[in-house]
mmCIF file of C-alpha atoms in Angstrom:
data_model
loop_
_atom_site.group_PDB
_atom_site.id
_atom_site.type_symbol
_atom_site.label_atom_id
_atom_site.label_comp_id
_atom_site.label_asym_id
_atom_site.label_seq_id
_atom_site.Cartn_x
_atom_site.Cartn_y
_atom_site.Cartn_z
ATOM 1 C CA GLY A 1 0.000 0.000 0.000
ATOM 2 C CA GLY A 2 0.779 3.735 -0.369
ATOM 3 C CA GLY A 3 3.937 4.498 1.596
ATOM 4 C CA GLY A 4 5.012 0.870 1.396
ATOM 5 C CA SER A 5 5.481 0.717 -2.357
ATOM 6 C CA GLY A 6 8.933 -0.402 -3.403
ATOM 7 C CA ILE A 7 9.628 -2.291 -0.153
ATOM 8 C CA LYS A 8 10.771 -5.812 -1.036
ATOM 9 C CA ALA A 9 9.811 -8.938 0.928
ATOM 10 C CA LYS A 10 13.527 -9.303 1.799
ATOM 11 C CA SER A 11 13.513 -5.925 3.608
ATOM 12 C CA LEU A 12 10.399 -6.941 5.519
ATOM 13 C CA ASP A 13 12.014 -10.255 6.505
ATOM 14 C CA GLY A 14 14.966 -8.366 7.971
ATOM 15 C CA VAL A 15 12.780 -6.912 10.725
ATOM 16 C CA PHE A 16 12.393 -10.061 12.834
ATOM 17 C CA CYS A 17 15.367 -11.498 14.759
ATOM 18 C CA LEU A 18 13.690 -14.791 15.664
ATOM 19 C CA GLY A 19 16.514 -15.589 18.057
ATOM 20 C CA ALA A 20 19.338 -13.898 16.094
ATOM 21 C CA ASP A 21 21.566 -11.188 17.630
ATOM 22 C CA ALA A 22 19.208 -8.582 19.106
ATOM 23 C CA GLU A 23 21.931 -5.994 19.790
ATOM 24 C CA GLU A 24 23.103 -6.020 16.188
ATOM 25 C CA SER A 25 19.483 -5.750 15.071
ATOM 26 C CA MET A 26 19.006 -2.758 17.378
ATOM 27 C CA GLN A 27 21.971 -0.947 15.773
ATOM 28 C CA ARG A 28 20.478 -1.497 12.314
ATOM 29 C CA ALA A 29 17.123 -0.302 13.645
ATOM 30 C CA GLN A 30 18.654 2.998 14.807
ATOM 31 C CA ASN A 31 20.130 3.577 11.327
ATOM 32 C CA ALA A 32 16.793 2.850 9.647
ATOM 33 C CA LYS A 33 14.912 5.148 12.049
ATOM 34 C CA SER A 34 16.965 8.108 10.839
ATOM 35 C CA ALA A 35 16.283 7.380 7.134
ATOM 36 C CA ASP A 36 14.411 9.897 4.939
ATOM 37 C CA GLU A 37 11.784 7.485 3.680
ATOM 38 C CA PRO A 38 8.854 7.012 6.140
ATOM 39 C CA ALA A 39 8.454 3.314 5.237
ATOM 40 C CA ILE A 40 12.105 2.645 6.163
ATOM 41 C CA GLN A 41 11.598 4.587 9.426
ATOM 42 C CA VAL A 42 8.580 2.402 10.240
ATOM 43 C CA LEU A 43 10.615 -0.767 9.615
ATOM 44 C CA GLY A 44 13.363 0.675 11.867
ATOM 45 C CA MET A 45 10.891 1.271 14.706
ATOM 46 C CA CYS A 46 9.433 -2.217 14.272
ATOM 47 C CA ARG A 47 12.935 -3.685 14.214
ATOM 48 C CA ALA A 48 13.767 -1.837 17.462
ATOM 49 C CA ALA A 49 10.528 -3.135 19.042
ATOM 50 C CA ASP A 50 11.437 -6.674 17.977
ATOM 51 C CA ALA A 51 14.970 -6.376 19.415
ATOM 52 C CA LEU A 52 13.592 -5.044 22.733
ATOM 53 C CA TYR A 53 11.095 -7.918 22.803
ATOM 54 C CA GLU A 54 13.951 -10.399 22.250
ATOM 55 C CA GLN A 55 15.807 -8.780 25.174
ATOM 56 C CA GLY A 56 12.739 -9.219 27.390
ATOM 57 C CA ASP A 57 11.908 -5.502 27.663
ATOM 58 C CA LEU A 58 8.191 -5.696 26.797
ATOM 59 C CA HIS A 59 7.389 -2.219 28.141
ATOM 60 C CA ARG A 60 9.826 -0.403 25.847
ATOM 61 C CA ALA A 61 8.952 -2.726 22.964
ATOM 62 C CA ALA A 62 5.289 -1.706 23.291
ATOM 63 C CA ARG A 63 6.273 1.991 23.252
ATOM 64 C CA GLU A 64 8.269 1.515 20.020
ATOM 65 C CA VAL A 65 5.303 -0.261 18.384
ATOM 66 C CA GLU A 66 2.995 2.615 19.368
ATOM 67 C CA GLN A 67 5.377 5.083 17.704
ATOM 68 C CA ALA A 68 5.518 2.942 14.568
ATOM 69 C CA GLN A 69 1.726 2.652 14.463
ATOM 70 C CA GLY A 70 1.426 6.455 14.623
ATOM 71 C CA LEU A 71 3.636 6.831 11.541
ATOM 72 C CA ILE A 72 1.911 3.920 9.759
ATOM 73 C CA GLN A 73 -1.395 5.744 10.274
ATOM 74 C CA GLU A 74 0.068 8.845 8.596
ATOM 75 C CA VAL A 75 1.655 7.169 5.567
ATOM 76 C CA GLY A 76 -0.692 4.191 5.079
ATOM 77 C CA PHE A 77 2.046 1.520 4.956
ATOM 78 C CA GLU A 78 0.140 -1.810 4.947
ATOM 79 C CA GLU A 79 3.189 -4.091 5.185
ATOM 80 C CA GLY A 80 4.339 -2.114 8.222
ATOM 81 C CA ARG A 81 0.866 -2.437 9.741
ATOM 82 C CA ALA A 82 1.055 -6.243 9.395
ATOM 83 C CA ILE A 83 4.474 -6.297 11.118
ATOM 84 C CA SER A 84 3.154 -4.138 13.972
ATOM 85 C CA MET A 85 0.229 -6.586 14.355
ATOM 86 C CA VAL A 86 2.660 -9.462 14.928
ATOM 87 C CA LEU A 87 4.607 -7.392 17.461
ATOM 88 C CA VAL A 88 1.458 -6.486 19.426
ATOM 89 C CA ALA A 89 0.145 -10.077 19.334
ATOM 90 C CA ARG A 90 3.435 -11.388 20.746
ATOM 91 C CA ILE A 91 3.523 -8.818 23.548
ATOM 92 C CA TYR A 92 -0.067 -9.620 24.595
ATOM 93 C CA ALA A 93 0.629 -13.363 24.483
ATOM 94 C CA LYS A 94 3.947 -13.090 26.328
ATOM 95 C CA GLN A 95 2.337 -11.043 29.123
ATOM 96 C CA GLY A 96 -0.092 -13.931 29.601
ATOM 97 C CA ALA A 97 -2.147 -13.379 32.742
ATOM 98 C CA MET A 98 -1.139 -9.692 32.799
ATOM 99 C CA SER A 99 -3.069 -9.151 29.541
ATOM 100 C CA THR A 100 -6.851 -8.749 29.606
ATOM 101 C CA ALA A 101 -9.130 -11.411 28.078
ATOM 102 C CA ASP A 102 -9.898 -8.961 25.249
ATOM 103 C CA GLN A 103 -6.196 -8.449 24.534
ATOM 104 C CA LEU A 104 -5.564 -12.212 24.423
ATOM 105 C CA ASP A 105 -8.510 -12.530 22.054
ATOM 106 C CA GLU A 106 -7.197 -9.692 19.896
ATOM 107 C CA ALA A 107 -3.769 -11.369 19.751
ATOM 108 C CA LEU A 108 -5.363 -14.342 17.921
ATOM 109 C CA ASP A 109 -6.940 -12.103 15.260
ATOM 110 C CA LEU A 110 -3.875 -9.893 14.792
ATOM 111 C CA ALA A 111 -1.487 -12.819 14.274
ATOM 112 C CA ALA A 112 -3.879 -14.681 11.933
ATOM 113 C CA ASP A 113 -4.510 -11.585 9.763
ATOM 114 C CA ALA A 114 -0.773 -10.804 9.580
ATOM 115 C CA GLN A 115 0.018 -14.387 8.566
ATOM 116 C CA GLU A 116 -2.348 -14.159 5.573
ATOM 117 C CA LYS A 117 -0.889 -10.797 4.549
ATOM 118 C CA PHE A 118 2.726 -12.073 4.619
ATOM 119 C CA LYS A 119 1.788 -15.258 2.745
ATOM 120 C CA SER A 120 0.366 -13.119 -0.077
ATOM 121 C CA LEU A 121 3.554 -10.985 -0.082
ATOM 122 C CA GLY A 122 5.890 -14.008 -0.104
ATOM 123 C CA ALA A 123 7.731 -12.712 2.988
ATOM 124 C CA LYS A 124 8.609 -16.100 4.499
ATOM 125 C CA LYS A 125 10.393 -15.018 7.681
ATOM 126 C CA CYS A 126 7.620 -12.546 8.491
ATOM 127 C CA GLU A 127 5.061 -15.277 7.892
ATOM 128 C CA ALA A 128 6.987 -17.630 10.199
ATOM 129 C CA ALA A 129 7.029 -14.883 12.877
ATOM 130 C CA ALA A 130 3.252 -14.469 12.438
ATOM 131 C CA TRP A 131 2.655 -18.222 12.775
ATOM 132 C CA LEU A 132 4.823 -18.220 15.909
ATOM 133 C CA ALA A 133 2.899 -15.254 17.356
ATOM 134 C CA LEU A 134 -0.318 -17.165 16.606
ATOM 135 C CA ALA A 135 1.081 -20.241 18.397
ATOM 136 C CA MET A 136 1.854 -18.108 21.462
ATOM 137 C CA ALA A 137 -1.575 -16.436 21.346
ATOM 138 C CA ARG A 138 -3.299 -19.819 21.133
ATOM 139 C CA HIS A 139 -1.255 -21.145 24.064
ATOM 140 C CA ALA A 140 -2.118 -18.024 26.081
ATOM 141 C CA ASN A 141 -5.798 -18.754 25.312
ATOM 142 C CA LYS A 142 -5.307 -22.379 26.474
ATOM 143 C CA LEU A 143 -5.678 -23.709 22.902
ATOM 144 C CA TYR A 144 -2.575 -25.860 23.249
ATOM 145 C CA ASP A 145 -2.905 -28.356 20.375
ATOM 146 C CA GLU A 146 -3.923 -25.595 17.942
ATOM 147 C CA GLY A 147 -0.904 -23.610 19.170
ATOM 148 C CA ASN A 148 1.437 -26.470 18.338
ATOM 149 C CA LEU A 149 -0.073 -26.725 14.837
ATOM 150 C CA ALA A 150 0.743 -23.044 14.224
ATOM 151 C CA ALA A 151 4.278 -23.619 15.566
ATOM 152 C CA LYS A 152 4.667 -26.519 13.104
ATOM 153 C CA GLU A 153 3.766 -24.158 10.218
ATOM 154 C CA ALA A 154 6.461 -21.722 11.417
ATOM 155 C CA GLN A 155 8.981 -24.551 11.663
ATOM 156 C CA LEU A 156 8.320 -25.722 8.077
ATOM 157 C CA LEU A 157 8.904 -22.209 6.719
ATOM 158 C CA LEU A 158 12.133 -21.769 8.712
ATOM 159 C CA GLN A 159 13.405 -25.195 7.588
ATOM 160 C CA GLN A 160 12.828 -24.134 3.972
ATOM 161 C CA MET A 161 15.026 -21.096 4.705
ATOM 162 C CA ASP A 162 17.599 -23.261 6.567
ATOM 163 C CA ASP A 163 17.197 -20.948 9.586
ATOM 164 C CA LYS A 164 18.279 -23.152 12.499
ATOM 165 C CA VAL A 165 18.268 -20.316 15.062
ATOM 166 C CA GLY A 166 14.672 -19.524 14.125
ATOM 167 C CA GLU A 167 13.733 -23.201 14.276
ATOM 168 C CA ALA A 168 15.097 -23.423 17.830
ATOM 169 C CA GLU A 169 12.859 -20.447 18.741
ATOM 170 C CA VAL A 170 9.887 -22.520 17.573
ATOM 171 C CA TYR A 171 10.895 -25.288 19.993
ATOM 172 C CA LYS A 172 11.031 -22.714 22.810
ATOM 173 C CA VAL A 173 7.433 -21.657 22.137
ATOM 174 C CA VAL A 174 6.336 -25.319 22.115
ATOM 175 C CA ILE A 175 8.260 -25.892 25.374
ATOM 176 C CA ASP A 176 6.426 -22.973 27.031
ATOM 177 C CA GLY A 177 3.103 -24.430 25.864
ATOM 178 C CA TYR A 178 3.917 -27.790 27.466
ATOM 179 C CA LEU A 179 5.014 -26.083 30.677
ATOM 180 C CA MET A 180 1.684 -24.229 30.864
ATOM 181 C CA GLN A 181 0.052 -27.678 30.891
ATOM 182 C CA ASN A 182 2.597 -29.094 33.377
ATOM 183 C CA ARG A 183 3.719 -31.641 30.771
ATOM 184 C CA CYS A 184 7.335 -31.603 31.906
ATOM 185 C CA GLN A 185 8.547 -34.714 30.080
ATOM 186 C CA LYS A 186 7.260 -33.393 26.756
ATOM 187 C CA ALA A 187 8.928 -30.050 27.448
ATOM 188 C CA ALA A 188 12.254 -31.729 28.332
ATOM 189 C CA SER A 189 12.237 -33.730 25.054
ATOM 190 C CA MET A 190 11.795 -30.454 23.120
ATOM 191 C CA VAL A 191 14.712 -28.922 25.040
ATOM 192 C CA LYS A 192 16.978 -31.674 23.718
ATOM 193 C CA LYS A 193 15.949 -30.842 20.124
ATOM 194 C CA ALA A 194 16.590 -27.129 20.602
ATOM 195 C CA ARG A 195 19.942 -27.797 22.274
ATOM 196 C CA ALA A 196 21.032 -30.043 19.392
ATOM 197 C CA LEU A 197 20.432 -27.128 16.995
ATOM 198 C CA TYR A 198 22.474 -24.725 19.158
ATOM 199 C CA VAL A 199 25.335 -27.223 19.432
ATOM 200 C CA GLU A 200 25.269 -27.579 15.632
ATOM 201 C CA ILE A 201 25.391 -23.791 15.199
ATOM 202 C CA GLY A 202 27.998 -23.456 17.971
ATOM 203 C CA ASP A 203 26.064 -20.820 19.957
ATOM 204 C CA ARG A 204 27.147 -21.197 23.606
ATOM 205 C CA LEU A 205 24.952 -18.355 24.828
ATOM 206 C CA LYS A 206 21.775 -19.880 23.388
ATOM 207 C CA GLU A 207 22.846 -23.259 24.728
ATOM 208 C CA GLY A 208 23.121 -21.651 28.175
ATOM 209 C CA GLU A 209 19.566 -20.317 27.820
ATOM 210 C CA ILE A 210 18.352 -23.806 26.977
ATOM 211 C CA PHE A 211 20.072 -25.223 30.092
ATOM 212 C CA HIS A 212 18.314 -22.501 32.123
ATOM 213 C CA LYS A 213 15.006 -23.598 30.601
ATOM 214 C CA LEU A 214 15.828 -27.257 31.387
ATOM 215 C CA GLY A 215 16.548 -26.287 35.012
ATOM 216 C CA GLN A 216 13.144 -24.605 35.263
ATOM 217 C CA ILE A 217 11.457 -27.700 33.816
ATOM 218 C CA GLU A 218 13.219 -30.058 36.262
ATOM 219 C CA LEU A 219 12.233 -27.810 39.188
ATOM 220 C CA LYS A 220 8.635 -28.013 38.008
ATOM 221 C CA ALA A 221 9.034 -31.810 37.808
ATOM 222 C CA TYR A 222 10.474 -31.807 41.389
ATOM 223 C CA ASP A 223 13.845 -33.252 40.355
ATOM 224 C CA GLU A 224 16.131 -30.990 42.379
ATOM 225 C CA ALA A 225 19.427 -32.707 41.535
ATOM 226 C CA LYS A 226 18.858 -32.540 37.753
ATOM 227 C CA ALA A 227 17.576 -28.974 38.044
ATOM 228 C CA PHE A 228 20.574 -27.707 40.035
ATOM 229 C CA SER A 229 22.971 -29.417 37.632
ATOM 230 C CA ALA A 230 21.314 -27.763 34.580
ATOM 231 C CA LEU A 231 21.155 -24.339 36.263
ATOM 232 C CA GLN A 232 24.801 -24.579 37.304
ATOM 233 C CA THR A 233 25.794 -25.381 33.700
ATOM 234 C CA ALA A 234 23.758 -22.401 32.455
ATOM 235 C CA GLN A 235 25.358 -20.106 35.022
ATOM 236 C CA GLN A 236 28.854 -21.284 34.033
ATOM 237 C CA MET A 237 28.169 -20.752 30.321
ATOM 238 C CA PHE A 238 26.860 -17.228 30.924
ATOM 239 C CA ARG A 239 29.809 -16.407 33.202
ATOM 240 C CA GLU A 240 32.278 -17.552 30.507
ATOM 241 C CA ALA A 241 30.457 -15.473 27.891
ATOM 242 C CA GLY A 242 30.334 -12.429 30.203
ATOM 243 C CA ALA A 243 26.516 -12.472 29.954
ATOM 244 C CA ASN A 244 25.891 -11.033 33.424
ATOM 245 C CA LYS A 245 22.202 -10.242 32.870
ATOM 246 C CA LYS A 246 21.538 -13.835 31.822
ATOM 247 C CA GLU A 247 23.484 -15.115 34.831
ATOM 248 C CA ALA A 248 21.338 -12.934 37.102
ATOM 249 C CA GLU A 249 18.213 -14.506 35.553
ATOM 250 C CA VAL A 250 19.466 -18.011 36.439
ATOM 251 C CA LEU A 251 20.222 -16.860 39.984
ATOM 252 C CA GLY A 252 16.689 -15.415 40.135
ATOM 253 C CA THR A 253 15.241 -18.834 39.269
ATOM 254 C CA LEU A 254 17.325 -20.458 42.029
ATOM 255 C CA LYS A 255 16.436 -17.788 44.612
ATOM 256 C CA ASP A 256 12.688 -18.074 43.947
ATOM 257 C CA TYR A 257 12.894 -21.857 44.278
ATOM 258 C CA GLN A 258 14.828 -21.714 47.567
ATOM 259 C CA LEU A 259 12.294 -19.240 48.965
ATOM 260 C CA ARG A 260 9.394 -21.498 47.967
ATOM 261 C CA LYS A 261 11.179 -24.236 49.914
ATOM 262 C CA GLY A 262 11.563 -21.879 52.911
ATOM 263 C CA ARG A 263 15.382 -21.871 52.731
ATOM 264 C CA VAL A 264 16.001 -18.215 53.546
ATOM 265 C CA SER A 265 19.760 -18.365 54.236
ATOM 266 C CA GLU A 266 20.391 -20.013 50.816
ATOM 267 C CA ALA A 267 18.188 -17.369 49.194
ATOM 268 C CA VAL A 268 20.222 -14.610 50.902
ATOM 269 C CA GLN A 269 23.487 -15.964 49.445
ATOM 270 C CA ILE A 270 21.958 -16.221 45.960
ATOM 271 C CA CYS A 271 20.475 -12.733 46.237
ATOM 272 C CA GLN A 272 23.941 -11.330 47.072
ATOM 273 C CA LYS A 273 25.287 -12.945 43.874
ATOM 274 C CA MET A 274 22.376 -11.424 41.926
ATOM 275 C CA VAL A 275 23.295 -7.939 43.148
ATOM 276 C CA THR A 276 26.885 -8.525 41.968
ATOM 277 C CA ALA A 277 25.771 -9.863 38.560
ATOM 278 C CA HIS A 278 23.490 -6.856 37.947
ATOM 279 C CA ASN A 279 26.339 -4.578 39.011
ATOM 280 C CA ARG A 280 28.718 -6.242 36.527
ATOM 281 C CA ALA A 281 26.057 -5.864 33.824
ATOM 282 C CA GLY A 282 25.830 -2.139 34.646
ATOM 283 C CA ASP A 283 22.055 -2.458 35.207
ATOM 284 C CA THR A 284 21.550 -0.032 38.102
ATOM 285 C CA ARG A 285 17.756 -0.399 38.200
ATOM 286 C CA ALA A 286 17.950 -4.184 38.547
ATOM 287 C CA GLU A 287 20.814 -3.868 41.056
ATOM 288 C CA GLY A 288 18.752 -1.525 43.278
ATOM 289 C CA ARG A 289 15.723 -3.797 43.182
ATOM 290 C CA ALA A 290 17.816 -6.898 43.965
ATOM 291 C CA MET A 291 19.422 -4.989 46.846
ATOM 292 C CA MET A 292 15.936 -4.218 48.210
ATOM 293 C CA GLU A 293 14.961 -7.852 48.046
ATOM 294 C CA LEU A 294 18.173 -8.777 49.865
ATOM 295 C CA SER A 295 17.336 -6.302 52.630
ATOM 296 C CA LYS A 296 13.863 -7.845 53.081
ATOM 297 C CA LEU A 297 15.381 -11.332 53.321
ATOM 298 C CA LEU A 298 17.887 -10.101 55.922
ATOM 299 C CA ILE A 299 15.011 -8.684 58.000
ATOM 300 C CA ASP A 300 13.323 -12.120 57.838
ATOM 301 C CA GLN A 301 16.572 -13.631 59.052
ATOM 302 C CA GLY A 302 16.811 -11.157 61.937
ATOM 303 C CA GLN A 303 20.056 -9.606 60.602
ATOM 304 C CA VAL A 304 18.767 -6.095 61.305
ATOM 305 C CA SER A 305 21.989 -4.049 61.169
ATOM 306 C CA LEU A 306 23.000 -5.642 57.849
ATOM 307 C CA ALA A 307 19.446 -5.144 56.549
ATOM 308 C CA LYS A 308 19.714 -1.445 57.463
ATOM 309 C CA LYS A 309 22.980 -0.987 55.511
ATOM 310 C CA THR A 310 21.493 -2.850 52.540
ATOM 311 C CA ALA A 311 18.260 -0.819 52.580
ATOM 312 C CA ASP A 312 20.272 2.433 52.681
ATOM 313 C CA MET A 313 22.359 1.309 49.701
ATOM 314 C CA ALA A 314 19.244 0.170 47.829
ATOM 315 C CA TYR A 315 17.717 3.620 48.342
ATOM 316 C CA LYS A 316 20.864 5.347 47.021
ATOM 317 C CA ILE A 317 21.100 3.039 43.984
ATOM 318 C CA CYS A 318 17.387 3.324 43.091
ATOM 319 C CA SER A 319 17.553 7.112 43.430
ATOM 320 C CA SER A 320 20.672 7.364 41.244
ATOM 321 C CA ALA A 321 18.987 5.136 38.631
ATOM 322 C CA ARG A 322 16.009 7.553 38.698
ATOM 323 C CA ASP A 323 13.780 4.568 39.448
ATOM 324 C CA GLY A 324 11.150 6.563 41.347
ATOM 325 C CA ASP A 325 8.812 3.690 42.133
ATOM 326 C CA ALA A 326 11.616 1.531 43.557
ATOM 327 C CA ALA A 327 13.131 4.501 45.458
ATOM 328 C CA THR A 328 9.775 5.059 47.224
ATOM 329 C CA LYS A 329 9.611 1.367 48.143
ATOM 330 C CA ALA A 330 13.232 1.485 49.329
ATOM 331 C CA SER A 331 12.398 4.503 51.504
ATOM 332 C CA ASP A 332 9.500 2.569 53.108
ATOM 333 C CA LEU A 333 11.864 -0.348 53.589
ATOM 334 C CA ARG A 334 14.323 1.897 55.460
ATOM 335 C CA ASN A 335 11.509 2.918 57.821
ATOM 336 C CA GLN A 336 10.619 -0.724 58.337
ATOM 337 C CA VAL A 337 14.262 -1.537 59.161
ATOM 338 C CA LYS A 338 14.425 1.404 61.598
ATOM 339 C CA ASN A 339 11.330 0.000 63.269
ATOM 340 C CA GLU A 340 12.912 -3.460 63.475
ATOM 341 C CA SER A 341 16.105 -2.058 64.999
ATOM 342 C CA LEU A 342 13.995 -0.096 67.519
ATOM 343 C CA LYS A 343 12.268 -3.335 68.489
ATOM 344 C CA GLU A 344 15.695 -4.950 68.874
ATOM 345 C CA GLU A 345 16.949 -2.117 71.117
ATOM 346 C CA ILE A 346 13.876 -2.361 73.326
ATOM 347 C CA ARG A 347 14.175 -6.133 73.563
ATOM 348 C CA SER A 348 17.829 -5.938 74.623
ATOM 349 C CA SER A 349 16.956 -3.138 77.082
ATOM 350 C CA MET A 350 14.241 -5.399 78.545
ATOM 351 C CA ASP A 351 16.755 -8.246 78.875
ATOM 352 C CA ILE A 352 19.271 -5.998 80.665
ATOM 353 C CA ASN A 353 16.806 -4.168 82.933
ATOM 354 C CA GLY A 354 14.256 -6.931 83.432
ATOM 355 C CA HIS A 355 15.151 -7.311 87.128
ATOM 356 C CA VAL A 356 14.508 -3.641 87.993
ATOM 357 C CA ALA A 357 11.710 -2.648 85.610
ATOM 358 C CA HIS A 358 8.288 -3.936 84.736
ATOM 359 C CA TYR A 359 7.412 -4.254 81.027
ATOM 360 C CA PRO A 360 4.245 -5.372 79.296
ATOM 361 C CA ILE A 361 4.856 -8.913 78.003
ATOM 362 C CA GLN A 362 4.200 -7.962 74.357
ATOM 363 C CA PRO A 363 5.471 -4.485 73.443
ATOM 364 C CA VAL A 364 3.250 -2.783 70.851
ATOM 365 C CA LEU A 365 5.588 -1.578 68.143
ATOM 366 C CA ASP A 366 4.487 -0.397 64.775
ATOM 367 C CA PHE A 367 6.159 2.560 63.123
ATOM 368 C CA GLU A 368 2.792 3.833 61.865
ATOM 369 C CA LEU A 369 1.464 3.677 65.441
ATOM 370 C CA ASN A 370 4.620 5.308 66.785
ATOM 371 C CA LYS A 371 3.841 8.304 64.566
ATOM 372 C CA LYS A 372 0.268 8.517 65.869
ATOM 373 C CA VAL A 373 0.996 8.280 69.639
ATOM 374 C CA PRO A 374 2.609 11.755 70.137
ATOM 375 C CA THR A 375 -0.277 13.358 68.205
ATOM 376 C CA ALA A 376 -2.834 11.546 70.353
ATOM 377 C CA LEU A 377 -1.016 12.585 73.565
ATOM 378 C CA HIS A 378 -0.906 16.197 72.363
ATOM 379 C CA GLU A 379 -4.675 16.161 71.725
ATOM 380 C CA LEU A 380 -5.330 14.757 75.229
ATOM 381 C CA GLY A 381 -3.141 17.522 76.659
ATOM 382 C CA GLN A 382 -5.186 20.134 74.778
ATOM 383 C CA LYS A 383 -8.357 18.707 76.327
ATOM 384 C CA GLY A 384 -6.773 18.946 79.790
ATOM 385 C CA LEU A 385 -6.886 15.212 80.364
#
């Protein structure tokens, strides 16, 4: 259509990574966004949205798509509209329970319409991406078998193009579908197929991701030994590749599991490693939030003075990262820690002076209440009581 005339299927196919290097794709996206031709700008925005999606940043990906849709509206670029439909469908499906029922429903229509459009254009990679988005949307709507049929269509197209990285992405979508149904053995067999492709390509980073996925599956299947072994392998691979963000994700999986099992001291050690990994990755926002979580765990453990130091650092980091929401939470956390240390002081004072003073058995301590008491006393004084 209109502004899209002269855009070849090959250019459209370049938009979707489907597991390829997202950072490289982002650099190309920035170049395209500064082009003179509106259609190329649209493809650049869509490419940036796709790269952000691949990196797991759904919020920023959605913002890029919105920008692209605004320009598409102006120039009437139908091919670009179809690409944006795939991007929106994937985001809705990926958000799962965080999407509304209407959004999950819309995801089905968007992906199906885009698939037909790309088939008519002969843009194979775009069509494969649309089929994959449809598979995800169907899974998110609990249509599991239909989802796997759509994934199979994507796989056939990618095999025709000899795109092994893309084919492994298909397996990942199928794995997620099986996990939603708690079919762990099925999921694990798909992991082996995806891993074989990554070994063939020689991509250690992707292989690490697959080991992370295997660890999550084994945890779901309650096989702790297998899970820990897979997660350790993933962590090692990411460490060797200097992929600190990915390593932090593996640590996050381990920490959540240990907490579910009630093993707080193990979770504290893992959380400390997470802080370090985020720091190495230069991700201040994530570092501040991990630091906050560490402080909460230390409070649970009764390590109040260490929790106080950690909460103070979390507040500084969140503030410097201009993460307003987290900084507010960190500030509340500092108050909570102050309250805990006050309780500790009073308890030790009671232990020391127990023989000369009389205390109520259960001291009432709540920092909200402590704020209210002086006001209440002042009002009583005013009334002459």
